[in-house]
Amino acid sequence: MARNSLTHYLIRCEREHGIDPNLRLLIETVARACKTISHAVGKGALWGGGADGGVLGSAGSTNVQGETQKKLDVIANEILVEANEWGGHLAGMASEEMDNPLGIPVAYPRGHYLLLFDPLDGSSNIEVNVSIGTIFSVLPAPAGMADDDDEAQHFLQPGHRQVCAGYAVYGPQTMLVLTVGHGVVTFTLDRDTGSFVLTQENNRVPPDTREFAVNMSNARHWDAPMKRYIDECLAGKEGPRGKDFNMRWIASMVSDVHRIMQRGGIFLYPWDKREPDKPGKLRLMYEANPMAMLIEQAGGAATDGRQRILDIVPTRLHQRVSVMIGSKNEVEYVTGLHAATSRAAA
Ligand code: P6P
């Protein structure tokens, strides 16, 4: 077996850290599905013949968030469901693209894990050929889950109970970034062999940064601590931070977080007053939680501005959350500004 394959790494984790072989088999299944999604994404308009017959454009439906589903959103979701429903590793699946959790057909064996995913994150970038990705999270299925029980309540576990988190980023390279709780590793898809090859082990996020990622067009809608934080970044070395900052915004969380995983930075999608009853745009269970586990495993931090993302106890499967994630010292700084405001408000 190649010493740099995904399977070799996961078997090492079985032997050195005692991870469950069924978790390895589940991860390998998800990774194979990501290869298939990568192929579909790479074909774009060429798949299905002609610009309108291809996989680009809207599917003519909306997801539970009321967002228009792209054809590739639906295709990616189907690829992950079909790949995982038969294998016998899962007790259920949940997806951004499905209103309710999906139970495992009674004809198939069930396993001890729950798989949650955003099958194609950043899909608004599809038509403009900008990197997008798949985010996934694995939780333990509660003991005693009945075979026909696909209730959402079983998924409502805080992020620190995840046993695995990962993403695939479909960019110039297709890469798989993964943690099973013992650091973060990165694999690059070798299209000649169809294998994910280990290209980085023990990824570490630098604790400090000069680079922030935020959608600046929302600035007038932010609350005071968020406005203060960004104003300080924009003030540069003449300002209170004493250093100049750079900004990036790809509008694909996977791509922005992947950059941070590689060179540090902070990604922010805070509450804003456009939808004051919602804590933010991003989803807790299959976006913020897996990214928070990955970033913490790489030495970074992730909060909602006031508490650690992984400590949030979910109440709804598709609930949203404010996200501040990346270089540890920077996340702690912006979280401190929010805490100070909370204290002042109190
Ligand atoms: P905006 C993609 O739709 C997404 O959920 C994240 O991947 C991304 O970071 C964010 O929304 C972009 O939001 O408001 O800038 O389009």
mmCIF file of N, CA and C and ligand atoms in Angstrom, residues 121-124 215 218 249 251-254 256 267 269 281-283 287, ligand 1:
data_model
loop_
_atom_site.group_PDB
_atom_site.id
_atom_site.type_symbol
_atom_site.label_atom_id
_atom_site.label_comp_id
_atom_site.label_asym_id
_atom_site.label_seq_id
_atom_site.Cartn_x
_atom_site.Cartn_y
_atom_site.Cartn_z
ATOM 1 N N ASP A 121 -20.416 23.920 -1.004
ATOM 2 C CA ASP A 121 -20.405 25.227 -0.345
ATOM 3 C C ASP A 121 -19.826 26.276 -1.289
ATOM 4 N N GLY A 122 -20.482 27.425 -1.324
ATOM 5 C CA GLY A 122 -19.989 28.503 -2.192
ATOM 6 C C GLY A 122 -20.556 28.396 -3.585
ATOM 7 N N SER A 123 -21.715 27.702 -3.699
ATOM 8 C CA SER A 123 -22.193 27.348 -5.047
ATOM 9 C C SER A 123 -22.515 28.569 -5.909
ATOM 10 N N SER A 124 -22.628 29.756 -5.277
ATOM 11 C CA SER A 124 -22.870 30.953 -6.117
ATOM 12 C C SER A 124 -21.644 31.232 -6.986
ATOM 13 N N ASN A 215 -17.224 40.144 4.189
ATOM 14 C CA ASN A 215 -17.930 40.811 3.094
ATOM 15 C C ASN A 215 -18.181 42.256 3.527
ATOM 16 N N ASN A 218 -21.437 44.537 3.893
ATOM 17 C CA ASN A 218 -22.413 44.440 4.996
ATOM 18 C C ASN A 218 -22.068 45.376 6.156
ATOM 19 N N TRP A 249 -11.785 38.042 0.199
ATOM 20 C CA TRP A 249 -13.152 37.519 0.353
ATOM 21 C C TRP A 249 -13.505 36.753 -0.922
ATOM 22 N N ALA A 251 -16.022 34.500 -0.997
ATOM 23 C CA ALA A 251 -17.455 34.170 -0.947
ATOM 24 C C ALA A 251 -17.673 32.665 -1.085
ATOM 25 N N SER A 252 -16.686 31.920 -0.659
ATOM 26 C CA SER A 252 -16.796 30.470 -0.515
ATOM 27 C C SER A 252 -16.047 30.126 0.769
ATOM 28 N N MET A 253 -16.812 29.740 1.810
ATOM 29 C CA MET A 253 -16.184 29.533 3.129
ATOM 30 C C MET A 253 -15.049 28.525 3.038
ATOM 31 N N VAL A 254 -15.263 27.454 2.245
ATOM 32 C CA VAL A 254 -14.211 26.435 2.140
ATOM 33 C C VAL A 254 -12.914 27.055 1.639
ATOM 34 N N ASP A 256 -11.962 30.322 1.654
ATOM 35 C CA ASP A 256 -11.391 31.281 2.608
ATOM 36 C C ASP A 256 -10.748 30.553 3.790
ATOM 37 N N PHE A 267 -11.527 34.713 9.365
ATOM 38 C CA PHE A 267 -12.751 34.735 8.548
ATOM 39 C C PHE A 267 -13.886 35.157 9.477
ATOM 40 N N TYR A 269 -18.099 36.057 9.589
ATOM 41 C CA TYR A 269 -19.452 36.302 9.104
ATOM 42 C C TYR A 269 -20.333 36.526 10.333
ATOM 43 N N LYS A 281 -25.274 34.204 8.950
ATOM 44 C CA LYS A 281 -25.669 33.535 7.688
ATOM 45 C C LYS A 281 -25.286 32.058 7.685
ATOM 46 N N LEU A 282 -24.161 31.728 8.289
ATOM 47 C CA LEU A 282 -23.639 30.376 8.112
ATOM 48 C C LEU A 282 -24.306 29.397 9.060
ATOM 49 N N ARG A 283 -24.248 28.111 8.659
ATOM 50 C CA ARG A 283 -24.963 27.099 9.412
ATOM 51 C C ARG A 283 -24.024 26.419 10.395
ATOM 52 N N GLU A 287 -21.386 23.537 8.626
ATOM 53 C CA GLU A 287 -20.380 24.504 8.149
ATOM 54 C C GLU A 287 -19.482 24.925 9.303
HETATM 55 P P1 P6P B 1 -21.968 36.467 0.887
HETATM 56 C C1 P6P B 1 -21.662 30.624 0.357
HETATM 57 O O1 P6P B 1 -22.960 30.930 -0.099
HETATM 58 C C2 P6P B 1 -21.599 30.935 1.846
HETATM 59 O O2 P6P B 1 -22.511 30.129 2.542
HETATM 60 C C3 P6P B 1 -20.184 30.742 2.350
HETATM 61 O O3 P6P B 1 -19.516 29.715 1.715
HETATM 62 C C4 P6P B 1 -19.544 32.098 2.090
HETATM 63 O O4 P6P B 1 -18.486 32.391 2.982
HETATM 64 C C5 P6P B 1 -20.716 33.063 2.303
HETATM 65 O O5 P6P B 1 -21.907 32.312 2.066
HETATM 66 C C6 P6P B 1 -20.668 34.221 1.341
HETATM 67 O O6 P6P B 1 -21.736 35.103 1.701
HETATM 68 O O7 P6P B 1 -23.041 37.173 1.691
HETATM 69 O O8 P6P B 1 -20.667 37.210 0.880
HETATM 70 O O9 P6P B 1 -22.403 36.037 -0.504
#
